[in-house]
Amino acid sequence: VIDAPGHRDFIKNMITGTSQADCAILIIAAGTGEFEAGISKDGQTREHALLAFTLGVRQLIVAVNKMDTTKWSEDRFNEIIKETSVFIKKVGYNPKAVAFVPISGWLGDNMLEESPNMSWYKGWQKETKAGVVKGKTLLDAIDAIEPPVRPSEKPLRLPLQDVYKIGGIGTVPVGRVETGIIKAGMVVTFAPTNVTTEVKSVEMHHEQLEQGNPGDNVGFNVK
C-alpha cells in the first residue's frame, strides 16, 4: 500500500507514490461542501484522479468516506456517484469498471465487513475482462484488483524513485522493477547519462533477494 497524501502542498509526494501504483483508491468526502470543494475546478479530488490516469494507473476504486456525517444517506451517496462518474469519465476512466463503495473510516463501516447502518446498499459491481465482479466492502474491492501482466523476460526497466548514500554500504538506488529482472552481478546502465555499473546486491524490505522481479520495490547496491 502506497500512502499518497491528499494535501495540496504535498502533491509531488502524491505523484511519486502514484507513479508506482497498479490501482488507485480515490477517497471522496461525503460531507456537505467537502465533496463539492473536492470536485470543483481546482479541487484535489479532480486533480488526483487526473494525475492517477496520466501516470498510468488504469484501475480505480472510489471510496465515499464520512458517510456517518450524512446520517448514512442513500440519496447523498447516489448524488456523489453520479457526479463522480461524469468527471472520472472525462479523465479517461470507464465508470462501469469502477467499484463505488460507501464507507466510514472513522467508525470502520463497510471497510472490512458489511455495515448495518447502510442496509440500503446492495453492493458494488464492475466490469472486467473476465466478466462482471461484485462485492460489498472496500476490502472486497481491493481483493478484486486485477494483477497486471509484468514481463520478466524483457530487458530490465527500473524507474528510480530515489538514490541513497548509506555509510559503510555506498550508493543505493531504489525503485520498482517494471520489466525484466535485477540480480547481483548484472551490469546496468543509468539513463540519460549512460553510466554503466555492476549490481553488488539487491534487497527488498531489508531482506536480501536473489533477484528482483517485475512489481518488486527494491533497493540495490552498485559499485
mmCIF file with all atom_site columns, C-alpha atoms in Angstrom, residues 31-209:
data_model
loop_
_atom_site.group_PDB
_atom_site.id
_atom_site.type_symbol
_atom_site.label_atom_id
_atom_site.label_alt_id
_atom_site.label_comp_id
_atom_site.label_asym_id
_atom_site.label_entity_id
_atom_site.label_seq_id
_atom_site.pdbx_PDB_ins_code
_atom_site.Cartn_x
_atom_site.Cartn_y
_atom_site.Cartn_z
_atom_site.occupancy
_atom_site.B_iso_or_equiv
_atom_site.pdbx_formal_charge
_atom_site.auth_seq_id
_atom_site.auth_comp_id
_atom_site.auth_asym_id
_atom_site.auth_atom_id
_atom_site.pdbx_PDB_model_num
ATOM 1   C CA . GLY A 1 31  ? -19.804 15.803  3.903   1.00 0.00 ? 31  GLY A CA 1
ATOM 2   C CA . THR A 1 32  ? -21.827 18.767  2.644   1.00 0.00 ? 32  THR A CA 1
ATOM 3   C CA . GLY A 1 33  ? -19.439 21.199  0.978   1.00 0.00 ? 33  GLY A CA 1
ATOM 4   C CA . GLU A 1 34  ? -16.442 18.843  1.211   1.00 0.00 ? 34  GLU A CA 1
ATOM 5   C CA . PHE A 1 35  ? -17.369 16.786  -1.844  1.00 0.00 ? 35  PHE A CA 1
ATOM 6   C CA . GLU A 1 36  ? -18.241 19.911  -3.809  1.00 0.00 ? 36  GLU A CA 1
ATOM 7   C CA . ALA A 1 37  ? -14.880 21.530  -2.937  1.00 0.00 ? 37  ALA A CA 1
ATOM 8   C CA . GLY A 1 38  ? -13.002 18.374  -3.977  1.00 0.00 ? 38  GLY A CA 1
ATOM 9   C CA . ILE A 1 39  ? -14.537 18.185  -7.445  1.00 0.00 ? 39  ILE A CA 1
ATOM 10  C CA . SER A 1 40  ? -14.541 21.928  -8.119  1.00 0.00 ? 40  SER A CA 1
ATOM 11  C CA . LYS A 1 41  ? -12.374 23.261  -10.957 1.00 0.00 ? 41  LYS A CA 1
ATOM 12  C CA . ASP A 1 42  ? -9.241  23.422  -8.767  1.00 0.00 ? 42  ASP A CA 1
ATOM 13  C CA . GLY A 1 43  ? -10.297 20.655  -6.354  1.00 0.00 ? 43  GLY A CA 1
ATOM 14  C CA . GLN A 1 44  ? -7.890  17.993  -5.118  1.00 0.00 ? 44  GLN A CA 1
ATOM 15  C CA . THR A 1 45  ? -10.240 15.084  -5.923  1.00 0.00 ? 45  THR A CA 1
ATOM 16  C CA . ARG A 1 46  ? -10.322 16.106  -9.578  1.00 0.00 ? 46  ARG A CA 1
ATOM 17  C CA . GLU A 1 47  ? -6.550  16.702  -9.695  1.00 0.00 ? 47  GLU A CA 1
ATOM 18  C CA . HIS A 1 48  ? -5.718  13.359  -8.076  1.00 0.00 ? 48  HIS A CA 1
ATOM 19  C CA . ALA A 1 49  ? -7.944  11.400  -10.479 1.00 0.00 ? 49  ALA A CA 1
ATOM 20  C CA . LEU A 1 50  ? -6.343  13.165  -13.452 1.00 0.00 ? 50  LEU A CA 1
ATOM 21  C CA . LEU A 1 51  ? -2.802  12.571  -12.157 1.00 0.00 ? 51  LEU A CA 1
ATOM 22  C CA . ALA A 1 52  ? -3.505  8.892   -11.448 1.00 0.00 ? 52  ALA A CA 1
ATOM 23  C CA . PHE A 1 53  ? -4.731  8.307   -15.013 1.00 0.00 ? 53  PHE A CA 1
ATOM 24  C CA . THR A 1 54  ? -1.904  10.370  -16.520 1.00 0.00 ? 54  THR A CA 1
ATOM 25  C CA . LEU A 1 55  ? 0.659   8.353   -14.537 1.00 0.00 ? 55  LEU A CA 1
ATOM 26  C CA . GLY A 1 56  ? -0.687  5.100   -15.996 1.00 0.00 ? 56  GLY A CA 1
ATOM 27  C CA . VAL A 1 57  ? -2.915  3.860   -13.160 1.00 0.00 ? 57  VAL A CA 1
ATOM 28  C CA . ARG A 1 58  ? -5.748  2.184   -15.066 1.00 0.00 ? 58  ARG A CA 1
ATOM 29  C CA . GLN A 1 59  ? -7.692  0.592   -12.187 1.00 0.00 ? 59  GLN A CA 1
ATOM 30  C CA . LEU A 1 60  ? -9.724  2.764   -9.840  1.00 0.00 ? 60  LEU A CA 1
ATOM 31  C CA . ILE A 1 61  ? -11.803 2.256   -6.692  1.00 0.00 ? 61  ILE A CA 1
ATOM 32  C CA . VAL A 1 62  ? -13.927 5.157   -5.414  1.00 0.00 ? 62  VAL A CA 1
ATOM 33  C CA . ALA A 1 63  ? -14.468 5.100   -1.637  1.00 0.00 ? 63  ALA A CA 1
ATOM 34  C CA . VAL A 1 64  ? -17.112 7.577   -0.466  1.00 0.00 ? 64  VAL A CA 1
ATOM 35  C CA . ASN A 1 65  ? -15.943 8.332   3.080   1.00 0.00 ? 65  ASN A CA 1
ATOM 36  C CA . LYS A 1 66  ? -17.573 10.101  6.061   1.00 0.00 ? 66  LYS A CA 1
ATOM 37  C CA . MET A 1 67  ? -20.977 8.539   5.341   1.00 0.00 ? 67  MET A CA 1
ATOM 38  C CA . ASP A 1 68  ? -21.656 8.866   9.093   1.00 0.00 ? 68  ASP A CA 1
ATOM 39  C CA . THR A 1 69  ? -21.728 12.674  8.699   1.00 0.00 ? 69  THR A CA 1
ATOM 40  C CA . THR A 1 70  ? -24.549 12.353  6.140   1.00 0.00 ? 70  THR A CA 1
ATOM 41  C CA . LYS A 1 71  ? -26.576 10.133  8.510   1.00 0.00 ? 71  LYS A CA 1
ATOM 42  C CA . TRP A 1 72  ? -25.855 7.245   6.107   1.00 0.00 ? 72  TRP A CA 1
ATOM 43  C CA . SER A 1 73  ? -27.864 8.942   3.340   1.00 0.00 ? 73  SER A CA 1
ATOM 44  C CA . GLU A 1 74  ? -28.523 6.839   0.232   1.00 0.00 ? 74  GLU A CA 1
ATOM 45  C CA . ASP A 1 75  ? -29.519 9.971   -1.704  1.00 0.00 ? 75  ASP A CA 1
ATOM 46  C CA . ARG A 1 76  ? -26.205 11.673  -0.913  1.00 0.00 ? 76  ARG A CA 1
ATOM 47  C CA . PHE A 1 77  ? -24.256 8.555   -1.954  1.00 0.00 ? 77  PHE A CA 1
ATOM 48  C CA . ASN A 1 78  ? -26.149 8.312   -5.263  1.00 0.00 ? 78  ASN A CA 1
ATOM 49  C CA . GLU A 1 79  ? -25.640 12.027  -5.924  1.00 0.00 ? 79  GLU A CA 1
ATOM 50  C CA . ILE A 1 80  ? -21.880 11.642  -5.369  1.00 0.00 ? 80  ILE A CA 1
ATOM 51  C CA . ILE A 1 81  ? -21.674 8.550   -7.616  1.00 0.00 ? 81  ILE A CA 1
ATOM 52  C CA . LYS A 1 82  ? -23.493 10.395  -10.401 1.00 0.00 ? 82  LYS A CA 1
ATOM 53  C CA . GLU A 1 83  ? -21.230 13.460  -10.308 1.00 0.00 ? 83  GLU A CA 1
ATOM 54  C CA . THR A 1 84  ? -18.027 11.471  -9.765  1.00 0.00 ? 84  THR A CA 1
ATOM 55  C CA . SER A 1 85  ? -18.835 9.180   -12.710 1.00 0.00 ? 85  SER A CA 1
ATOM 56  C CA . VAL A 1 86  ? -19.064 12.205  -15.000 1.00 0.00 ? 86  VAL A CA 1
ATOM 57  C CA . PHE A 1 87  ? -15.665 13.638  -14.077 1.00 0.00 ? 87  PHE A CA 1
ATOM 58  C CA . ILE A 1 88  ? -13.721 10.340  -13.952 1.00 0.00 ? 88  ILE A CA 1
ATOM 59  C CA . LYS A 1 89  ? -15.116 9.555   -17.412 1.00 0.00 ? 89  LYS A CA 1
ATOM 60  C CA . LYS A 1 90  ? -13.746 12.888  -18.671 1.00 0.00 ? 90  LYS A CA 1
ATOM 61  C CA . VAL A 1 91  ? -10.371 11.975  -17.154 1.00 0.00 ? 91  VAL A CA 1
ATOM 62  C CA . GLY A 1 92  ? -10.333 8.646   -19.028 1.00 0.00 ? 92  GLY A CA 1
ATOM 63  C CA . TYR A 1 93  ? -11.747 6.010   -16.659 1.00 0.00 ? 93  TYR A CA 1
ATOM 64  C CA . ASN A 1 94  ? -14.776 3.867   -17.510 1.00 0.00 ? 94  ASN A CA 1
ATOM 65  C CA . PRO A 1 95  ? -17.235 4.302   -14.586 1.00 0.00 ? 95  PRO A CA 1
ATOM 66  C CA . LYS A 1 96  ? -18.659 0.811   -15.299 1.00 0.00 ? 96  LYS A CA 1
ATOM 67  C CA . ALA A 1 97  ? -15.243 -0.665  -14.458 1.00 0.00 ? 97  ALA A CA 1
ATOM 68  C CA . VAL A 1 98  ? -15.036 1.212   -11.130 1.00 0.00 ? 98  VAL A CA 1
ATOM 69  C CA . ALA A 1 99  ? -16.280 -0.014  -7.725  1.00 0.00 ? 99  ALA A CA 1
ATOM 70  C CA . PHE A 1 100 ? -18.088 2.735   -5.765  1.00 0.00 ? 100 PHE A CA 1
ATOM 71  C CA . VAL A 1 101 ? -18.060 1.910   -2.040  1.00 0.00 ? 101 VAL A CA 1
ATOM 72  C CA . PRO A 1 102 ? -19.697 3.931   0.777   1.00 0.00 ? 102 PRO A CA 1
ATOM 73  C CA . ILE A 1 103 ? -17.572 3.819   3.956   1.00 0.00 ? 103 ILE A CA 1
ATOM 74  C CA . SER A 1 104 ? -16.913 5.478   7.282   1.00 0.00 ? 104 SER A CA 1
ATOM 75  C CA . GLY A 1 105 ? -13.197 5.364   8.031   1.00 0.00 ? 105 GLY A CA 1
ATOM 76  C CA . TRP A 1 106 ? -13.806 6.876   11.469  1.00 0.00 ? 106 TRP A CA 1
ATOM 77  C CA . LEU A 1 107 ? -16.252 4.154   12.528  1.00 0.00 ? 107 LEU A CA 1
ATOM 78  C CA . GLY A 1 108 ? -14.974 1.364   10.268  1.00 0.00 ? 108 GLY A CA 1
ATOM 79  C CA . ASP A 1 109 ? -18.285 0.865   8.447   1.00 0.00 ? 109 ASP A CA 1
ATOM 80  C CA . ASN A 1 110 ? -18.133 -1.169  5.233   1.00 0.00 ? 110 ASN A CA 1
ATOM 81  C CA . MET A 1 111 ? -14.338 -1.300  5.286   1.00 0.00 ? 111 MET A CA 1
ATOM 82  C CA . LEU A 1 112 ? -13.914 -4.993  6.123   1.00 0.00 ? 112 LEU A CA 1
ATOM 83  C CA . GLU A 1 113 ? -17.480 -6.104  6.868   1.00 0.00 ? 113 GLU A CA 1
ATOM 84  C CA . GLU A 1 114 ? -20.948 -5.067  5.707   1.00 0.00 ? 114 GLU A CA 1
ATOM 85  C CA . SER A 1 115 ? -22.389 -2.108  7.605   1.00 0.00 ? 115 SER A CA 1
ATOM 86  C CA . PRO A 1 116 ? -25.739 -2.427  9.434   1.00 0.00 ? 116 PRO A CA 1
ATOM 87  C CA . ASN A 1 117 ? -26.081 1.362   9.065   1.00 0.00 ? 117 ASN A CA 1
ATOM 88  C CA . MET A 1 118 ? -26.391 1.159   5.272   1.00 0.00 ? 118 MET A CA 1
ATOM 89  C CA . SER A 1 119 ? -28.904 -1.638  4.735   1.00 0.00 ? 119 SER A CA 1
ATOM 90  C CA . TRP A 1 120 ? -29.966 0.127   1.509   1.00 0.00 ? 120 TRP A CA 1
ATOM 91  C CA . TYR A 1 121 ? -26.546 -0.553  -0.027  1.00 0.00 ? 121 TYR A CA 1
ATOM 92  C CA . LYS A 1 122 ? -26.761 -3.665  -2.205  1.00 0.00 ? 122 LYS A CA 1
ATOM 93  C CA . GLY A 1 123 ? -23.059 -3.730  -3.058  1.00 0.00 ? 123 GLY A CA 1
ATOM 94  C CA . TRP A 1 124 ? -20.835 -2.622  -5.920  1.00 0.00 ? 124 TRP A CA 1
ATOM 95  C CA . GLN A 1 125 ? -20.252 -4.225  -9.285  1.00 0.00 ? 125 GLN A CA 1
ATOM 96  C CA . LYS A 1 126 ? -17.726 -3.572  -12.012 1.00 0.00 ? 126 LYS A CA 1
ATOM 97  C CA . GLU A 1 127 ? -16.988 -4.859  -15.478 1.00 0.00 ? 127 GLU A CA 1
ATOM 98  C CA . THR A 1 128 ? -13.668 -6.644  -16.049 1.00 0.00 ? 128 THR A CA 1
ATOM 99  C CA . LYS A 1 129 ? -12.144 -8.606  -18.920 1.00 0.00 ? 129 LYS A CA 1
ATOM 100 C CA . ALA A 1 130 ? -13.214 -11.790 -17.130 1.00 0.00 ? 130 ALA A CA 1
ATOM 101 C CA . GLY A 1 131 ? -16.813 -10.601 -16.677 1.00 0.00 ? 131 GLY A CA 1
ATOM 102 C CA . VAL A 1 132 ? -18.824 -8.767  -14.029 1.00 0.00 ? 132 VAL A CA 1
ATOM 103 C CA . VAL A 1 133 ? -17.368 -8.797  -10.494 1.00 0.00 ? 133 VAL A CA 1
ATOM 104 C CA . LYS A 1 134 ? -19.488 -7.985  -7.424  1.00 0.00 ? 134 LYS A CA 1
ATOM 105 C CA . GLY A 1 135 ? -18.761 -7.228  -3.781  1.00 0.00 ? 135 GLY A CA 1
ATOM 106 C CA . LYS A 1 136 ? -19.888 -5.260  -0.745  1.00 0.00 ? 136 LYS A CA 1
ATOM 107 C CA . THR A 1 137 ? -16.939 -3.839  1.191   1.00 0.00 ? 137 THR A CA 1
ATOM 108 C CA . LEU A 1 138 ? -13.805 -1.831  0.443   1.00 0.00 ? 138 LEU A CA 1
ATOM 109 C CA . LEU A 1 139 ? -11.725 -4.938  1.173   1.00 0.00 ? 139 LEU A CA 1
ATOM 110 C CA . ASP A 1 140 ? -13.760 -6.863  -1.443  1.00 0.00 ? 140 ASP A CA 1
ATOM 111 C CA . ALA A 1 141 ? -12.966 -4.122  -3.965  1.00 0.00 ? 141 ALA A CA 1
ATOM 112 C CA . ILE A 1 142 ? -9.245  -4.317  -3.148  1.00 0.00 ? 142 ILE A CA 1
ATOM 113 C CA . ASP A 1 143 ? -9.338  -8.118  -3.494  1.00 0.00 ? 143 ASP A CA 1
ATOM 114 C CA . ALA A 1 144 ? -10.945 -7.684  -6.938  1.00 0.00 ? 144 ALA A CA 1
ATOM 115 C CA . ILE A 1 145 ? -7.989  -5.697  -8.337  1.00 0.00 ? 145 ILE A CA 1
ATOM 116 C CA . GLU A 1 146 ? -6.621  -7.442  -11.423 1.00 0.00 ? 146 GLU A CA 1
ATOM 117 C CA . PRO A 1 147 ? -2.860  -8.077  -11.199 1.00 0.00 ? 147 PRO A CA 1
ATOM 118 C CA . PRO A 1 148 ? -1.184  -6.519  -14.246 1.00 0.00 ? 148 PRO A CA 1
ATOM 119 C CA . VAL A 1 149 ? 0.941   -8.620  -16.576 1.00 0.00 ? 149 VAL A CA 1
ATOM 120 C CA . ARG A 1 150 ? 4.589   -7.979  -15.784 1.00 0.00 ? 150 ARG A CA 1
ATOM 121 C CA . PRO A 1 151 ? 7.024   -9.356  -18.352 1.00 0.00 ? 151 PRO A CA 1
ATOM 122 C CA . SER A 1 152 ? 10.158  -10.726 -16.687 1.00 0.00 ? 152 SER A CA 1
ATOM 123 C CA . GLU A 1 153 ? 11.664  -11.924 -19.988 1.00 0.00 ? 153 GLU A CA 1
ATOM 124 C CA . LYS A 1 154 ? 12.038  -8.375  -21.362 1.00 0.00 ? 154 LYS A CA 1
ATOM 125 C CA . PRO A 1 155 ? 15.091  -6.126  -20.774 1.00 0.00 ? 155 PRO A CA 1
ATOM 126 C CA . LEU A 1 156 ? 15.359  -4.549  -17.316 1.00 0.00 ? 156 LEU A CA 1
ATOM 127 C CA . ARG A 1 157 ? 13.469  -1.285  -16.869 1.00 0.00 ? 157 ARG A CA 1
ATOM 128 C CA . LEU A 1 158 ? 13.526  0.215   -13.369 1.00 0.00 ? 158 LEU A CA 1
ATOM 129 C CA . PRO A 1 159 ? 12.396  3.856   -12.927 1.00 0.00 ? 159 PRO A CA 1
ATOM 130 C CA . LEU A 1 160 ? 14.338  5.277   -9.976  1.00 0.00 ? 160 LEU A CA 1
ATOM 131 C CA . GLN A 1 161 ? 12.378  6.795   -7.127  1.00 0.00 ? 161 GLN A CA 1
ATOM 132 C CA . ASP A 1 162 ? 15.378  7.887   -5.061  1.00 0.00 ? 162 ASP A CA 1
ATOM 133 C CA . VAL A 1 163 ? 19.103  7.348   -4.511  1.00 0.00 ? 163 VAL A CA 1
ATOM 134 C CA . TYR A 1 164 ? 20.509  6.949   -1.005  1.00 0.00 ? 164 TYR A CA 1
ATOM 135 C CA . LYS A 1 165 ? 24.096  7.214   0.171   1.00 0.00 ? 165 LYS A CA 1
ATOM 136 C CA . ILE A 1 166 ? 24.445  4.786   3.085   1.00 0.00 ? 166 ILE A CA 1
ATOM 137 C CA . GLY A 1 167 ? 27.580  4.782   5.244   1.00 0.00 ? 167 GLY A CA 1
ATOM 138 C CA . GLY A 1 168 ? 29.545  1.549   5.022   1.00 0.00 ? 168 GLY A CA 1
ATOM 139 C CA . ILE A 1 169 ? 27.471  0.361   2.046   1.00 0.00 ? 169 ILE A CA 1
ATOM 140 C CA . GLY A 1 170 ? 27.692  3.083   -0.588  1.00 0.00 ? 170 GLY A CA 1
ATOM 141 C CA . THR A 1 171 ? 25.211  4.184   -3.243  1.00 0.00 ? 171 THR A CA 1
ATOM 142 C CA . VAL A 1 172 ? 21.761  2.545   -3.089  1.00 0.00 ? 172 VAL A CA 1
ATOM 143 C CA . PRO A 1 173 ? 19.274  3.452   -5.857  1.00 0.00 ? 173 PRO A CA 1
ATOM 144 C CA . VAL A 1 174 ? 15.663  2.408   -5.140  1.00 0.00 ? 174 VAL A CA 1
ATOM 145 C CA . GLY A 1 175 ? 12.638  1.935   -7.393  1.00 0.00 ? 175 GLY A CA 1
ATOM 146 C CA . ARG A 1 176 ? 10.181  -0.582  -8.790  1.00 0.00 ? 176 ARG A CA 1
ATOM 147 C CA . VAL A 1 177 ? 11.118  -3.172  -11.378 1.00 0.00 ? 177 VAL A CA 1
ATOM 148 C CA . GLU A 1 178 ? 8.719   -2.714  -14.324 1.00 0.00 ? 178 GLU A CA 1
ATOM 149 C CA . THR A 1 179 ? 10.120  -5.296  -16.744 1.00 0.00 ? 179 THR A CA 1
ATOM 150 C CA . GLY A 1 180 ? 12.963  -7.801  -16.669 1.00 0.00 ? 180 GLY A CA 1
ATOM 151 C CA . ILE A 1 181 ? 14.849  -8.860  -13.544 1.00 0.00 ? 181 ILE A CA 1
ATOM 152 C CA . ILE A 1 182 ? 17.666  -7.431  -11.439 1.00 0.00 ? 182 ILE A CA 1
ATOM 153 C CA . LYS A 1 183 ? 20.221  -9.507  -9.536  1.00 0.00 ? 183 LYS A CA 1
ATOM 154 C CA . ALA A 1 184 ? 23.734  -9.312  -8.150  1.00 0.00 ? 184 ALA A CA 1
ATOM 155 C CA . GLY A 1 185 ? 26.452  -9.432  -10.800 1.00 0.00 ? 185 GLY A CA 1
ATOM 156 C CA . MET A 1 186 ? 24.349  -7.765  -13.507 1.00 0.00 ? 186 MET A CA 1
ATOM 157 C CA . VAL A 1 187 ? 25.732  -4.791  -15.381 1.00 0.00 ? 187 VAL A CA 1
ATOM 158 C CA . VAL A 1 188 ? 23.162  -1.983  -15.571 1.00 0.00 ? 188 VAL A CA 1
ATOM 159 C CA . THR A 1 189 ? 23.075  1.345   -17.403 1.00 0.00 ? 189 THR A CA 1
ATOM 160 C CA . PHE A 1 190 ? 21.530  4.508   -15.961 1.00 0.00 ? 190 PHE A CA 1
ATOM 161 C CA . ALA A 1 191 ? 19.788  6.857   -18.393 1.00 0.00 ? 191 ALA A CA 1
ATOM 162 C CA . PRO A 1 192 ? 20.113  9.566   -19.568 1.00 0.00 ? 192 PRO A CA 1
ATOM 163 C CA . THR A 1 193 ? 23.806  9.785   -18.585 1.00 0.00 ? 193 THR A CA 1
ATOM 164 C CA . ASN A 1 194 ? 24.646  6.267   -19.862 1.00 0.00 ? 194 ASN A CA 1
ATOM 165 C CA . VAL A 1 195 ? 26.645  5.485   -16.725 1.00 0.00 ? 195 VAL A CA 1
ATOM 166 C CA . THR A 1 196 ? 27.297  1.726   -16.555 1.00 0.00 ? 196 THR A CA 1
ATOM 167 C CA . THR A 1 197 ? 27.999  -0.145  -13.321 1.00 0.00 ? 197 THR A CA 1
ATOM 168 C CA . GLU A 1 198 ? 27.668  -3.543  -11.669 1.00 0.00 ? 198 GLU A CA 1
ATOM 169 C CA . VAL A 1 199 ? 24.948  -4.501  -9.177  1.00 0.00 ? 199 VAL A CA 1
ATOM 170 C CA . LYS A 1 200 ? 26.526  -5.795  -5.951  1.00 0.00 ? 200 LYS A CA 1
ATOM 171 C CA . SER A 1 201 ? 23.363  -6.803  -4.065  1.00 0.00 ? 201 SER A CA 1
ATOM 172 C CA . VAL A 1 202 ? 19.561  -6.464  -4.185  1.00 0.00 ? 202 VAL A CA 1
ATOM 173 C CA . GLU A 1 203 ? 17.269  -6.001  -1.176  1.00 0.00 ? 203 GLU A CA 1
ATOM 174 C CA . MET A 1 204 ? 13.539  -5.661  -0.574  1.00 0.00 ? 204 MET A CA 1
ATOM 175 C CA . HIS A 1 205 ? 12.161  -4.662  2.851   1.00 0.00 ? 205 HIS A CA 1
ATOM 176 C CA . HIS A 1 206 ? 15.678  -5.036  4.336   1.00 0.00 ? 206 HIS A CA 1
ATOM 177 C CA . GLU A 1 207 ? 15.948  -8.644  3.162   1.00 0.00 ? 207 GLU A CA 1
ATOM 178 C CA . GLN A 1 208 ? 18.498  -9.848  0.636   1.00 0.00 ? 208 GLN A CA 1
ATOM 179 C CA . LEU A 1 209 ? 16.985  -11.044 -2.659  1.00 0.00 ? 209 LEU A CA 1
#
